[in-house]
Coordinates of C-alpha atoms in Angstrom, one line a residue:
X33 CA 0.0 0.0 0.0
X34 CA 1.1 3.5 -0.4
X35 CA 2.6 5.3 2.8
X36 CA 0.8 8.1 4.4
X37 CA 2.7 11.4 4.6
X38 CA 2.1 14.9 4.7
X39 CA 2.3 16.6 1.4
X40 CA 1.2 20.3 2.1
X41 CA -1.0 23.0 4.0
X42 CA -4.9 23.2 3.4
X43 CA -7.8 25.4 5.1
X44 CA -10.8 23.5 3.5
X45 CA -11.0 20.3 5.4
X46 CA -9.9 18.1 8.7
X47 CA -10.0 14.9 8.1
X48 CA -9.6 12.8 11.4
X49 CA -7.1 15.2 13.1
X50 CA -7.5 14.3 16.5
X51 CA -10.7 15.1 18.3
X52 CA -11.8 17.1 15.2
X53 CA -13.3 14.1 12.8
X54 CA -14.4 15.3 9.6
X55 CA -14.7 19.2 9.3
X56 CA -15.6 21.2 5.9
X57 CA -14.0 25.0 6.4
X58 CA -14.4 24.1 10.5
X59 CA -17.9 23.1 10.1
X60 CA -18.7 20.0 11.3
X61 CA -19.9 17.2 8.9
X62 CA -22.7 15.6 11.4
X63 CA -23.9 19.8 11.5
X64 CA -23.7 20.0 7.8
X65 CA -25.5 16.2 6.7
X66 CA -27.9 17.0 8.8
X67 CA -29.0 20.8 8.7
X68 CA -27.5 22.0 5.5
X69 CA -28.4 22.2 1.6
X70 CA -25.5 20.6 -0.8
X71 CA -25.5 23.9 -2.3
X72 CA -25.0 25.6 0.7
X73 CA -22.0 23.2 1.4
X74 CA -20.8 23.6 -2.4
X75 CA -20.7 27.5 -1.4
X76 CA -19.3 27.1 1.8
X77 CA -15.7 25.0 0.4
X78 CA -15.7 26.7 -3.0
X79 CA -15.8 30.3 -1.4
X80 CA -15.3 30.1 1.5
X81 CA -18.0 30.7 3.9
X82 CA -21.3 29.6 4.4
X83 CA -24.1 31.8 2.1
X84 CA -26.5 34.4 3.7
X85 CA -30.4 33.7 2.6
X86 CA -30.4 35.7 -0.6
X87 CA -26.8 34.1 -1.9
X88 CA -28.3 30.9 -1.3
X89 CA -31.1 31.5 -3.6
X90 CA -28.9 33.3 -6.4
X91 CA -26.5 30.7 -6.3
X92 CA -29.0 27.7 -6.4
X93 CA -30.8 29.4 -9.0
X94 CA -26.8 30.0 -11.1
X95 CA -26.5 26.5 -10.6
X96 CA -29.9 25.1 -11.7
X97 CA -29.1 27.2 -15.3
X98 CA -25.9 25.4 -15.2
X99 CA -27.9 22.1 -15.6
X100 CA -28.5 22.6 -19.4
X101 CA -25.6 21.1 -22.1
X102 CA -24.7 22.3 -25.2
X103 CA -26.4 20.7 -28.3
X104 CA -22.8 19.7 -29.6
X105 CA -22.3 18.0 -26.1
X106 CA -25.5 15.7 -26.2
X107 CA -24.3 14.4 -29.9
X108 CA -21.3 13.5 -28.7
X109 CA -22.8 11.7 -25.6
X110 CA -25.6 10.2 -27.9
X111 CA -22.2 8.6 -29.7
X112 CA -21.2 7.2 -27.0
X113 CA -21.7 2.9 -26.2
X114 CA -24.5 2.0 -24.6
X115 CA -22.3 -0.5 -22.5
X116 CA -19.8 2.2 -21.8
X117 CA -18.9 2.5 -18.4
X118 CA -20.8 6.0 -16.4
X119 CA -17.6 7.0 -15.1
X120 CA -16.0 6.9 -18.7
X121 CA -19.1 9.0 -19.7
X122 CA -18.9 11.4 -17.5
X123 CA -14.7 11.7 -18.0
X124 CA -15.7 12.2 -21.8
X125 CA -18.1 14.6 -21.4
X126 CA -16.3 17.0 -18.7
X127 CA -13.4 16.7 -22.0
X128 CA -15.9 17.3 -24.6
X129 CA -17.3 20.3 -22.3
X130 CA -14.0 22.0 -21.8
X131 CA -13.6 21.8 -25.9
X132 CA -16.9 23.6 -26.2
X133 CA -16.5 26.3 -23.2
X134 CA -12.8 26.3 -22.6
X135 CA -11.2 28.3 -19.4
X136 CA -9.8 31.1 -20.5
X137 CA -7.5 31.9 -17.7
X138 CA -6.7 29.9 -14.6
X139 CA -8.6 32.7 -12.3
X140 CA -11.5 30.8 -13.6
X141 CA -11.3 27.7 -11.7
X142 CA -14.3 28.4 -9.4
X143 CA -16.8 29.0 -12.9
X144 CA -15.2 25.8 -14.3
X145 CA -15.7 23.8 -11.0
X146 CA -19.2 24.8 -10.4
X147 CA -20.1 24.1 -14.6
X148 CA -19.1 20.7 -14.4
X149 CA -20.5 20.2 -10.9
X150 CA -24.1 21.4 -12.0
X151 CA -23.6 19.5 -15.5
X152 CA -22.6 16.6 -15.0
X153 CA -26.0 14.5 -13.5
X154 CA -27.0 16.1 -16.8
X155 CA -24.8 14.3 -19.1
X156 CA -24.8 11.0 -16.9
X157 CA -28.8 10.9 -17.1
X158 CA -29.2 12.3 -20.8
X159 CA -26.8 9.7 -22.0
X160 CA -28.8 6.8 -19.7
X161 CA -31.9 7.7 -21.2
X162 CA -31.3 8.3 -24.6
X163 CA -29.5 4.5 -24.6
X164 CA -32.1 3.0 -22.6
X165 CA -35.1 4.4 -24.1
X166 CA -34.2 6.5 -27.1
X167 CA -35.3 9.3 -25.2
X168 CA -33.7 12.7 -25.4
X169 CA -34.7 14.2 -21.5
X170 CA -35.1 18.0 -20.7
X171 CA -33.0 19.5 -18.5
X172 CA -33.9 20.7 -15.2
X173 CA -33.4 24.4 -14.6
X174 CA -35.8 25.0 -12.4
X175 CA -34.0 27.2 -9.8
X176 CA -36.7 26.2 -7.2
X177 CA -35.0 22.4 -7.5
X178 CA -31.9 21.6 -5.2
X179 CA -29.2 19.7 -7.8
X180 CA -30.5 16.5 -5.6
X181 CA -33.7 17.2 -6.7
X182 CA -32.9 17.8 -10.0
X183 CA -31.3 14.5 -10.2
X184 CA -33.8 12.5 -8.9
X185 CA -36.6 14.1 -10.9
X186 CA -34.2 13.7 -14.3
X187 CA -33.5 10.1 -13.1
X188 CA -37.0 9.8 -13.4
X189 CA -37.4 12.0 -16.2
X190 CA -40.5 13.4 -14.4
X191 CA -41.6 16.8 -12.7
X192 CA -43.0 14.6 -10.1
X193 CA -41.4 15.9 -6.7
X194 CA -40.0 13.3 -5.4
X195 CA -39.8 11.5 -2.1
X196 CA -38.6 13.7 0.6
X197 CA -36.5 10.9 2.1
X198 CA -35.3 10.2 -1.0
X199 CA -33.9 13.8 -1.3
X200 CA -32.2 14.0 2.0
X201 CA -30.3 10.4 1.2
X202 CA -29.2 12.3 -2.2
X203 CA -28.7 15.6 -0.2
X204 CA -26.9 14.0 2.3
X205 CA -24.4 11.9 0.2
X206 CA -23.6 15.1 -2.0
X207 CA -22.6 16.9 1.2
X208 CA -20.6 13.4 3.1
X209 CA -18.8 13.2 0.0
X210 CA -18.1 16.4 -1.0
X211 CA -14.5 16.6 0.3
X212 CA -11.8 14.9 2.1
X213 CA -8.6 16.3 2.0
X214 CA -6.3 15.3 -0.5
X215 CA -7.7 11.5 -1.2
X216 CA -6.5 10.3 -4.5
X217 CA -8.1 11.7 -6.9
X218 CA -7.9 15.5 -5.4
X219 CA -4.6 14.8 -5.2
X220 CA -4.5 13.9 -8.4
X221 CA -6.1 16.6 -9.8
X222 CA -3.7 19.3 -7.4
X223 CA -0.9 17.5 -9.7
X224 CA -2.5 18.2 -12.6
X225 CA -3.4 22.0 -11.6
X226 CA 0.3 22.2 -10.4
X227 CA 1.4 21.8 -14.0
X228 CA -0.8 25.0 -14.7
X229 CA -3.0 22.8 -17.2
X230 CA -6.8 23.9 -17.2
X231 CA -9.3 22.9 -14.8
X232 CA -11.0 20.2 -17.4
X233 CA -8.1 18.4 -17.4
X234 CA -7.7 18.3 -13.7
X235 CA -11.0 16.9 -13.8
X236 CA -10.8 14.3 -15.9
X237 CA -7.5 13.6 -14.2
X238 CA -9.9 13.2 -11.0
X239 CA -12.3 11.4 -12.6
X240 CA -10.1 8.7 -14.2
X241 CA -8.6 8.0 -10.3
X242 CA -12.3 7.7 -8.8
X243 CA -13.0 5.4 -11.2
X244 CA -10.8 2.4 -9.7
X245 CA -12.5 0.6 -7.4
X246 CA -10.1 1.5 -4.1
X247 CA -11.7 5.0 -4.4
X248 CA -14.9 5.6 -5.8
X249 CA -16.2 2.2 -7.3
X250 CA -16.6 1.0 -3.4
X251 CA -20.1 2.0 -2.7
X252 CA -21.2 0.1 -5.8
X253 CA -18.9 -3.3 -4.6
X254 CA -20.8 -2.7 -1.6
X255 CA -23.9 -3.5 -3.5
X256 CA -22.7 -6.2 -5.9
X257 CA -21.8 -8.3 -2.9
X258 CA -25.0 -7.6 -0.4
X259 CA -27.8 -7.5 -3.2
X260 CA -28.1 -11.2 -3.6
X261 CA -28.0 -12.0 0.0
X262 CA -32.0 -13.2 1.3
X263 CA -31.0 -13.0 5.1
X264 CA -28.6 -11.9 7.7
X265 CA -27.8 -15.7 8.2
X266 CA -26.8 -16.3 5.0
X267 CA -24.9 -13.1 4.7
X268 CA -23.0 -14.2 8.1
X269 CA -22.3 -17.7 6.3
X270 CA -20.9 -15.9 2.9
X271 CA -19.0 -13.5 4.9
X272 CA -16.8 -16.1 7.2
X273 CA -16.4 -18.0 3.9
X274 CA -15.0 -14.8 2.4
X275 CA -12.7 -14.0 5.2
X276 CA -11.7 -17.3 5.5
X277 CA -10.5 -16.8 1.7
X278 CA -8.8 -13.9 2.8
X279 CA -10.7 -12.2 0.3
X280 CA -11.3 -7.8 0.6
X281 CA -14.3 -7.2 1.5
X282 CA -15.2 -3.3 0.0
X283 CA -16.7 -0.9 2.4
X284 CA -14.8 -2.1 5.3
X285 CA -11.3 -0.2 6.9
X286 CA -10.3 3.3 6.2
X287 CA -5.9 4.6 6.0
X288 CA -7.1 7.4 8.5
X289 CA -10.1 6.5 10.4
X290 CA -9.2 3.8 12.3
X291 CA -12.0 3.5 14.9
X292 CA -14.5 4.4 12.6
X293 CA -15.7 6.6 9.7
X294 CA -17.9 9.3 11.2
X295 CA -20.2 9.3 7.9
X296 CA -21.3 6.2 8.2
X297 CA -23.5 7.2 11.2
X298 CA -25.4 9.3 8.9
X299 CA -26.0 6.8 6.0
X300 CA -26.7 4.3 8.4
X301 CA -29.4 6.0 10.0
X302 CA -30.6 6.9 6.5
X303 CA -30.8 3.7 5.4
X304 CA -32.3 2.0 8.5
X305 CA -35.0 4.5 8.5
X306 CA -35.8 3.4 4.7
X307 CA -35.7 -0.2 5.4
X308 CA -39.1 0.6 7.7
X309 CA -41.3 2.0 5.2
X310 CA -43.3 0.0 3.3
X311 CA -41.6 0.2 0.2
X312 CA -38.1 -0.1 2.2
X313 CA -36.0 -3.1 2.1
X314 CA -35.6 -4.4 5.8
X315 CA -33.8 -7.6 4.2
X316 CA -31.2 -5.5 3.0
X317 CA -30.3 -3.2 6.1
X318 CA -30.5 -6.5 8.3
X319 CA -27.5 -8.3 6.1
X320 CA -25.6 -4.9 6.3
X321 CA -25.8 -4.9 10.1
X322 CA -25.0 -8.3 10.6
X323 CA -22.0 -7.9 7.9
X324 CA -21.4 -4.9 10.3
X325 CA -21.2 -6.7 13.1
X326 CA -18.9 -9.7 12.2
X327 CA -16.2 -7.4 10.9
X328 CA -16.4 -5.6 13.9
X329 CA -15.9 -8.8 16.2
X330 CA -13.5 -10.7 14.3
X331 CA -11.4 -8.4 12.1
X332 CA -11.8 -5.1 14.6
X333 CA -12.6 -3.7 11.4
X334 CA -15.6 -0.9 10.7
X335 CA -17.5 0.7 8.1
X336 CA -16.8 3.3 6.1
X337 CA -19.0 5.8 4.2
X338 CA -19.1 3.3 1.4
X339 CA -21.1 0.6 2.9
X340 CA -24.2 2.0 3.9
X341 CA -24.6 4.4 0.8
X342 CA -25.1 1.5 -0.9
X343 CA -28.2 0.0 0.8
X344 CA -29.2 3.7 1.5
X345 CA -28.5 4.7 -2.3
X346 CA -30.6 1.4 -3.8
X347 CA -33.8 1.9 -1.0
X348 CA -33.3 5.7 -2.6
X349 CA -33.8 4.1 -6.2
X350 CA -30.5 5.0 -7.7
X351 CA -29.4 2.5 -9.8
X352 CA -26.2 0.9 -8.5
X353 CA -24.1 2.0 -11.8
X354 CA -25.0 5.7 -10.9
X355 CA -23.7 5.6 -7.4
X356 CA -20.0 6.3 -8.2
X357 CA -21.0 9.4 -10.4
X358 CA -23.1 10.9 -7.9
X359 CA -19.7 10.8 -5.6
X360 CA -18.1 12.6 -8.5
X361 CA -21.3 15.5 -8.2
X362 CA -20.6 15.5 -5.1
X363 CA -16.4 15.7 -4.8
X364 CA -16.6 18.5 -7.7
X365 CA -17.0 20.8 -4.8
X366 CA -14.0 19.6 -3.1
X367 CA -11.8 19.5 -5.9
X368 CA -12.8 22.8 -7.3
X369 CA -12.0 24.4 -3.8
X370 CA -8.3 22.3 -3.9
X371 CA -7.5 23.7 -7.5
X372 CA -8.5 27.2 -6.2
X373 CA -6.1 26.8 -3.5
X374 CA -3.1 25.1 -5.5
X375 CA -3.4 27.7 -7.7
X376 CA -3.1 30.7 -5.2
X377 CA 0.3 29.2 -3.8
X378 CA 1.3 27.1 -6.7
X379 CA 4.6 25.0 -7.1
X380 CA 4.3 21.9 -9.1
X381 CA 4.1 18.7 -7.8
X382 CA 7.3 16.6 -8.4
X383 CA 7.3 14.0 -6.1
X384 CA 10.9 11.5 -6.1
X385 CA 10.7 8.0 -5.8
X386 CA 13.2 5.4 -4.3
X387 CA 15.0 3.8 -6.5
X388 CA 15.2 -0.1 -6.0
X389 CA 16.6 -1.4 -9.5
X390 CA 19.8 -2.7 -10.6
X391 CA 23.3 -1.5 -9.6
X392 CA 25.3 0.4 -12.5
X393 CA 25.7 -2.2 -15.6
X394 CA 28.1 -2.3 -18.5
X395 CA 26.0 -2.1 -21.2
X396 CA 26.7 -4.9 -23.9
X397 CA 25.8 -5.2 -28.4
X398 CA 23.1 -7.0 -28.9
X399 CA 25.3 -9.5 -30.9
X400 CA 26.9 -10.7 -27.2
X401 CA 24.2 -10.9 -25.4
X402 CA 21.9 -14.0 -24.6
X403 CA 18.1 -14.7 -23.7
X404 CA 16.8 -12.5 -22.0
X405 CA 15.0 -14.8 -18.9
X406 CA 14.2 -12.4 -16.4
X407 CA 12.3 -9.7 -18.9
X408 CA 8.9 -9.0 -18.2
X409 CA 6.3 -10.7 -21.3

């Protein structure tokens, strides 16, 4: 595994630094899940501070016009595979996007960040209806819609409101992950910034590193492995069989948060409190908990935020193939406030390695020289 260091200096999140847990911009995340808009939080790391009434309303209402995609950008998404995979969708269309509308200076960051934030359950959903049902969906603009509302009513592609507990599991997953410091793929993107390369690039760069199952593809292993099980006993039986394999099992363990990841109290409780409706899923919450509970016992290992958003996120009716691009909605916020920073103190990013390969050799003509046993094929 990679070792953990400290890279650099950063005012926009805490990410378990002693008693402080998880903080956005000293806010804490339990204050923000629970009380706060996604916009709001979008404002609060992208600018700074949190918005009064009336900048709340102008900048829901930017980002709700920010919804709608070029005509040249729906083509292109209309192009691509059905069986393509959403994260490479949504990679293609941030590049197509910054082809269309590119950044033309890197004082733009924040108008780049919050484009692609606002656009891109637009280009995941038009691409997923148009393959699915040869349907080209409207946009939602309406600046009275939250961007979870948006999403839910263009996963529907319906002006139906939609379930008020489905919103706050959407709402509440945009905000949880938002932002955590410099994981992966901000990281990632801060190397790409630091090269002074535009803030589609950076994207995709972040994109690309979400996509691998370590990072972002968790939630939906999550899902792949609980959705079949029909009872917390059988789960239990799968699991030991699993560990016994010494097989990973996703969702569970986190490099920083060792005794716990403090958003998983909030999915939890999001997705315990679906499971007792009547169109909830109590089957599915029970094989969580009891998964829950053995990795607790045996391996002293506990969740992170990936394993309830996925029983939260399915009881919500979002398809399991969507759940890593709504993590990429939601960390646009985060890596947008990152670039901002890089770029306001930047020096590029040139890590050194340790070298471990051969002592100096004599090199020798091809002519003298015999098989070549130990090259890689």
């Amino acid at each position: 595994g990679a070792a953990f260091s400290q890279r650099d200096e950063t005012a926009v999140s805490t990410v378990g630094k002693g008693s402080l847990g998880l903080t956005y911009r000293g806010y804490p995340i339990e204050a923000l899940a629970s009380q706060a808009s996604f916009e709001e939080v979008a404002y609060l790391l992208i600018r700074g501070e949190l918005p009064s009434l009336s900048e709340l309303r102008a900048y829901q209402a930017r980002l709700a016009r920010l919804r709608a995609l070029p005509a040249a950008l729906c083509q292109v998404l209309e192009l691509v595979p059905s069986a393509a995979h959403p994260m490479d969708v949504l990679r293609t269309g941030c590049s197509v996007l910054g082809t269309l509308e590119p950044e033309q200076d890197l004082k733009g960051t924040s108008g780049v960040g919050e484009r692609l934030m606002a656009s891109f359950g637009s280009m995941i959903l038009y691409w997923h209806h148009w393959h699915h049902s040869g349907v080209r969906i409207t946009f939602n603009t309406d600046p009275e819609d939250s961007l979870a509302v948006a999403f839910l009513k263009m996963l529907q592609n319906s002006d139906k409101p939609p379930d008020f507990l489905h919103i706050q599991v959407v709402n509440a997953s945009l905000i949880l992950y938002a932002e955590h410091d410099l994981a992966a793929s901000t990281f990632a993107a801060r190397v790409t910034a630091s090269t002074l390369s535009d803030t589609f690039s950076a994207f995709c760069t972040a994109i690309g590193t979400l996509r691998g199952p370590l990072h972002g593809g968790a939630n939906e292993a999550v899902m792949h492995f609980i959705e079949g099980l029909r009872s917390a006993e059988e789960a239990e039986a799968v699991l030991r069989q699993q560990l016994e394999a010494k097989k990973l099992v996703m969702g569970f363990g986190h490099r920083i948060y060792k005794g716990g990841d403090p958003r998983n109290a909030v999915f939890k409780d999001l997705s315990r409190r679906l499971s007792k409706r009547p169109d909830g899923n109590p089957t599915l919450f029970a094989v969580s908990e009891r998964i829950e509970d053995i990795m607790a016992n045996q391996r002293k290992l506990f969740p992170n935020a990936d394993f309830y958003a996925a029983s939260a996120y399915a009881q919500a009716g979002v398809p399991t193939e969507f759940f890593t691009p709504l993590f990429v909605i939601a960390r646009a916020a985060g890596w947008t406030a990152h670039l901002i920073e890089q770029r306001e103190r930047n020096r590029i990013i040139r890590p050194t390695s340790i070298y471990i390969g051969h002592h100096p050799r004599q090199f020798t003509h091809v002519d003298q020289r015999g098989p070549s046993l130990n090259a890689r094929l």
